[in-house]
CSV table of C-alpha atoms and ligand atoms in Angstrom, one decimal:
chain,number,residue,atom,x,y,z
A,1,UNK,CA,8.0,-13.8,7.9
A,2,UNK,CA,8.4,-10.5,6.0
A,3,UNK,CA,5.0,-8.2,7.0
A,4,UNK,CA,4.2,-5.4,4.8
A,5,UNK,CA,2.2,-2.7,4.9
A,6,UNK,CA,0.4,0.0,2.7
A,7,UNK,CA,-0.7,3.4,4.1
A,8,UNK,CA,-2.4,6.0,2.0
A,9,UNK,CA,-4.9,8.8,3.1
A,10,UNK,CA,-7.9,7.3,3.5
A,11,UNK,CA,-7.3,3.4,2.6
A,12,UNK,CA,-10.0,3.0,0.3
A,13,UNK,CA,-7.9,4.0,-3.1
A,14,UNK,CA,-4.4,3.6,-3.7
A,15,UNK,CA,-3.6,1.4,-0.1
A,16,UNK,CA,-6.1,-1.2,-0.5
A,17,UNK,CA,-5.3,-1.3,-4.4
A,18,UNK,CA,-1.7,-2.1,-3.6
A,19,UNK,CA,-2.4,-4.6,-1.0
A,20,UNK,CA,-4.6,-6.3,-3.4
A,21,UNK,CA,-2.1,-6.3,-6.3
A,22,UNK,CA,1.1,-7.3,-3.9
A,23,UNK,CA,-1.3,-9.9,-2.1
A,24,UNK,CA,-1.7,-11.5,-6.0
A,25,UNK,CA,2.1,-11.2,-6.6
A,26,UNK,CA,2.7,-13.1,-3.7
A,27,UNK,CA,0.8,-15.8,-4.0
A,28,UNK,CA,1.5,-15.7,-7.9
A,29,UNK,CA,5.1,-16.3,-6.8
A,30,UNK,CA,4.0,-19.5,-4.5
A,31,UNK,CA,5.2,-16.8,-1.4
A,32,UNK,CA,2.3,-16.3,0.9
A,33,UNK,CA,4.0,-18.7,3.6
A,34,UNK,CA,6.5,-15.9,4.0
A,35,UNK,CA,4.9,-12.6,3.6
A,36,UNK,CA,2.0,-10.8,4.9
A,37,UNK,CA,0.4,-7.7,3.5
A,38,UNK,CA,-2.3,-5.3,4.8
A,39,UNK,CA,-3.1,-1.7,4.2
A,40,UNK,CA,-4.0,1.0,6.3
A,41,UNK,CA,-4.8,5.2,6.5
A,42,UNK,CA,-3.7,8.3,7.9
A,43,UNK,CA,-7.2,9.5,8.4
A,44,UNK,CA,-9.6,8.2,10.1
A,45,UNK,CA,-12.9,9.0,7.8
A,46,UNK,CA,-13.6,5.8,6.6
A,47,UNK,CA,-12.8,3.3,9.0
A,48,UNK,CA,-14.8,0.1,8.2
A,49,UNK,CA,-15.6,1.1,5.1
A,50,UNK,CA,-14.9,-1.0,1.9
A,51,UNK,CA,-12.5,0.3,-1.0
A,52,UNK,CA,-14.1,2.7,-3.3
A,53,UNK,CA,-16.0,1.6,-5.6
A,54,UNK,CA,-13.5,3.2,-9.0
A,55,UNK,CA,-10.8,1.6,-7.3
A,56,UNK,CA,-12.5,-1.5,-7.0
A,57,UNK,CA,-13.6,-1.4,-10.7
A,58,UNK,CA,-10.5,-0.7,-11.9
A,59,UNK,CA,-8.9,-3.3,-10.1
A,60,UNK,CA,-11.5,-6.1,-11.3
A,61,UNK,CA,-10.7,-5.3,-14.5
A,62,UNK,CA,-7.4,-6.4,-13.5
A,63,UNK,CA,-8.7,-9.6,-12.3
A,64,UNK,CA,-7.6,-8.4,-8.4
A,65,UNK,CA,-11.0,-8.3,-5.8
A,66,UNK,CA,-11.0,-5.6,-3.3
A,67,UNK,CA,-14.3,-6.3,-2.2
A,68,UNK,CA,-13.7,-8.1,1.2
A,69,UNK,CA,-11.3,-5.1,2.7
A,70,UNK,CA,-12.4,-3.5,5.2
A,71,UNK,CA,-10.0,0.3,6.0
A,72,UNK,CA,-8.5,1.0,9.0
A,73,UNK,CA,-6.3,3.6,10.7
A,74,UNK,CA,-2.6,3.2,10.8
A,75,UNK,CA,-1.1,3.4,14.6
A,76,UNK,CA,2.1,3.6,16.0
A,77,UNK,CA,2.3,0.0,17.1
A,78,UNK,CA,2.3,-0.5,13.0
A,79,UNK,CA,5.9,-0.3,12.9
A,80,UNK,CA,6.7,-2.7,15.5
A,81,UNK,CA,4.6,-5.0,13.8
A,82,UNK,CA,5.6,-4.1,10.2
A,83,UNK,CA,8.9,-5.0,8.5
A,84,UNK,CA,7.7,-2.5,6.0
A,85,UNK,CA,5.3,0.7,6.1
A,86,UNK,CA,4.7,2.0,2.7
A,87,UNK,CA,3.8,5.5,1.9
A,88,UNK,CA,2.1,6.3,-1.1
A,89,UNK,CA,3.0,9.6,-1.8
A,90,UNK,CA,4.9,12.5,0.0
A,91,UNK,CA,2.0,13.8,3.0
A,92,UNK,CA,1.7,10.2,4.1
A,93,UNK,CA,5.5,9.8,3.9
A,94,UNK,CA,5.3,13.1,6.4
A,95,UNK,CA,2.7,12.1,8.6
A,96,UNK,CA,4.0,8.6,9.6
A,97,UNK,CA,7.1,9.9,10.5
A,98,UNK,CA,6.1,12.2,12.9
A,99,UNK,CA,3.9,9.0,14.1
A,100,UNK,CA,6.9,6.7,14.2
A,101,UNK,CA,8.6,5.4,17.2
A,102,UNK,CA,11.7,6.5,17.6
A,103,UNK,CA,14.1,4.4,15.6
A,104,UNK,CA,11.3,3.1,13.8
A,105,UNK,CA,12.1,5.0,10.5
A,106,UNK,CA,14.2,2.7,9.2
A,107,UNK,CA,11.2,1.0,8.2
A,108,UNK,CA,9.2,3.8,6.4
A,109,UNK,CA,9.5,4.0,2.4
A,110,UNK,CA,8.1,5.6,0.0
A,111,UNK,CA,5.9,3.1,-2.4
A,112,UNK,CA,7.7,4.7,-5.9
A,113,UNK,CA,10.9,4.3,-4.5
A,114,UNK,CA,10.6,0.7,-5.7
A,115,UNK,CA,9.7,1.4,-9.3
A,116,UNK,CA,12.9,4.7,-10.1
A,117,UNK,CA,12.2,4.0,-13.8
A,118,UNK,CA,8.8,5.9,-13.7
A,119,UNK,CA,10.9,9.0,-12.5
A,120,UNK,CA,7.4,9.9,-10.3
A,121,UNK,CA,7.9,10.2,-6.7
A,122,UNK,CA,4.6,10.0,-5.4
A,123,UNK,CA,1.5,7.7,-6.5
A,124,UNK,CA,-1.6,10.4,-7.2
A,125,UNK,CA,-4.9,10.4,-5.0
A,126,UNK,CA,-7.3,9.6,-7.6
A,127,UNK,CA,-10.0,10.1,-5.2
A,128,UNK,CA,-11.3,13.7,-6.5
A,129,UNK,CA,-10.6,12.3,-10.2
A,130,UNK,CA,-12.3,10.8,-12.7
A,131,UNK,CA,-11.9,7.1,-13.8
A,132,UNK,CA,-9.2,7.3,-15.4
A,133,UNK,CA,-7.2,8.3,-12.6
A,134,UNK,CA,-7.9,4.9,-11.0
A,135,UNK,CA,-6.6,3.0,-14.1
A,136,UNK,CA,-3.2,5.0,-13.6
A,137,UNK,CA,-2.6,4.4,-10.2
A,138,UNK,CA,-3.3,0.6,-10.9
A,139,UNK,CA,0.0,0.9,-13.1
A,140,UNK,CA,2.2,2.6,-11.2
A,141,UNK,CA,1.4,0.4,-8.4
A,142,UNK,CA,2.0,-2.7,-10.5
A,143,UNK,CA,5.7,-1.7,-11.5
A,144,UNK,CA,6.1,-0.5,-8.0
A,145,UNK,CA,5.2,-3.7,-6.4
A,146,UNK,CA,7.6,-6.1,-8.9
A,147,UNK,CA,10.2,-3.4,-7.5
A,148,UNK,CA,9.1,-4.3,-3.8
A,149,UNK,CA,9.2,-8.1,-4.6
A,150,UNK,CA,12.8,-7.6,-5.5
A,151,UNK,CA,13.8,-6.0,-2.5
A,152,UNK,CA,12.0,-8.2,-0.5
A,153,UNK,CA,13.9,-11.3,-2.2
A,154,UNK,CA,17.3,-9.8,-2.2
A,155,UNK,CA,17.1,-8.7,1.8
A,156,UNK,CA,14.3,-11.1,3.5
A,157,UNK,CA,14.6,-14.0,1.7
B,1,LIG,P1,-6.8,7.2,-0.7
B,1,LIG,O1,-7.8,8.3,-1.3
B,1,LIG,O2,-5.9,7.9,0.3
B,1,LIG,O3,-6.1,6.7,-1.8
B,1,LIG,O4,-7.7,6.2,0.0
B,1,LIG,C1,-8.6,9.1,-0.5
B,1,LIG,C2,-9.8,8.7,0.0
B,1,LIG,C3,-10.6,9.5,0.7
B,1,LIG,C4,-10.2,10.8,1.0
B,1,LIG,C5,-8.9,11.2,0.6
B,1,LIG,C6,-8.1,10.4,-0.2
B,1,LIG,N1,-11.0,11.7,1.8
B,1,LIG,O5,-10.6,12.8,2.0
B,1,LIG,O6,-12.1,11.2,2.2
């Protein structure tokens, strides 16, 4: 089993969207016997709370459903329990390696790492945005997650 996880800042934008849009890949790709995805935030603000409600829009659109995730903070154990912890920009990146385990770093990336052809390093918190902002993430979190597949495949599976 491959586990893989999503952190952002407050997991109800960009985290939850990936895990919705890797969850689809997955099973798209007849893998959900062999990997697991969830998402997770630094902060602890809205713990319990559902995604927001642009990012679940834009993501319906999309044909993915957010609706039934519920956010949670990201802990230390994470990376013993993780096979992946995915940053989605640079501050997260930062913050969950000074929350890692020693020796646990190999298993921190950065989500745009997976997707070098949109030369962007870190995926944009649309949460002070407009709409539009939402609709953007979506896409760079679509090439990214084909890139993770990849990865996946050619050292998990
Ligand atoms: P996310 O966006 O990290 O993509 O979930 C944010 C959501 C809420 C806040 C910041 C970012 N906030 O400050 O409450």
């Amino acid at each position: 089993m491959v586990n893989v996880l999503f952190v952002c800042l407050g997991n109800i934008c960009r985290s939850p969207t990936a895990e919705g849009v890797f969850k689809a890949l997955v099973q798209r790709e007849g893998l959900s016997d062999h990997i697991t995805v969830d998402s997770a935030g630094v902060g602890a603000w809205h713990i319990g709370s559902p995604p927001d409600s642009r990012a679940q829009a834009a993501a319906r659109q999309r044909g993915i459903d957010l609706s039934k995730q519920r956010a949670r903070q990201a802990v230390a154990h994470d990376f013993e329990r993780f096979d992946y912890v995915i940053a989605m920009d640079s501050q997260n990146y930062g913050d969950l390696t000074r929350m890692c385990p020693k020796g646990g770093d190999d298993r921190l990336f950065k989500f745009l790492a997976f997707a070098p052809q949109l030369g962007i390093n870190d995926v944009p918190d649309p949460y002070y945005g407009g709409d539009s902002g939402f609709d953007g993430v979506f896409d760079m979190i679509e090439a990214a997650a084909a890139g993770l597949l990849d990865d996946i495949r050619a050292n998990h599976l």
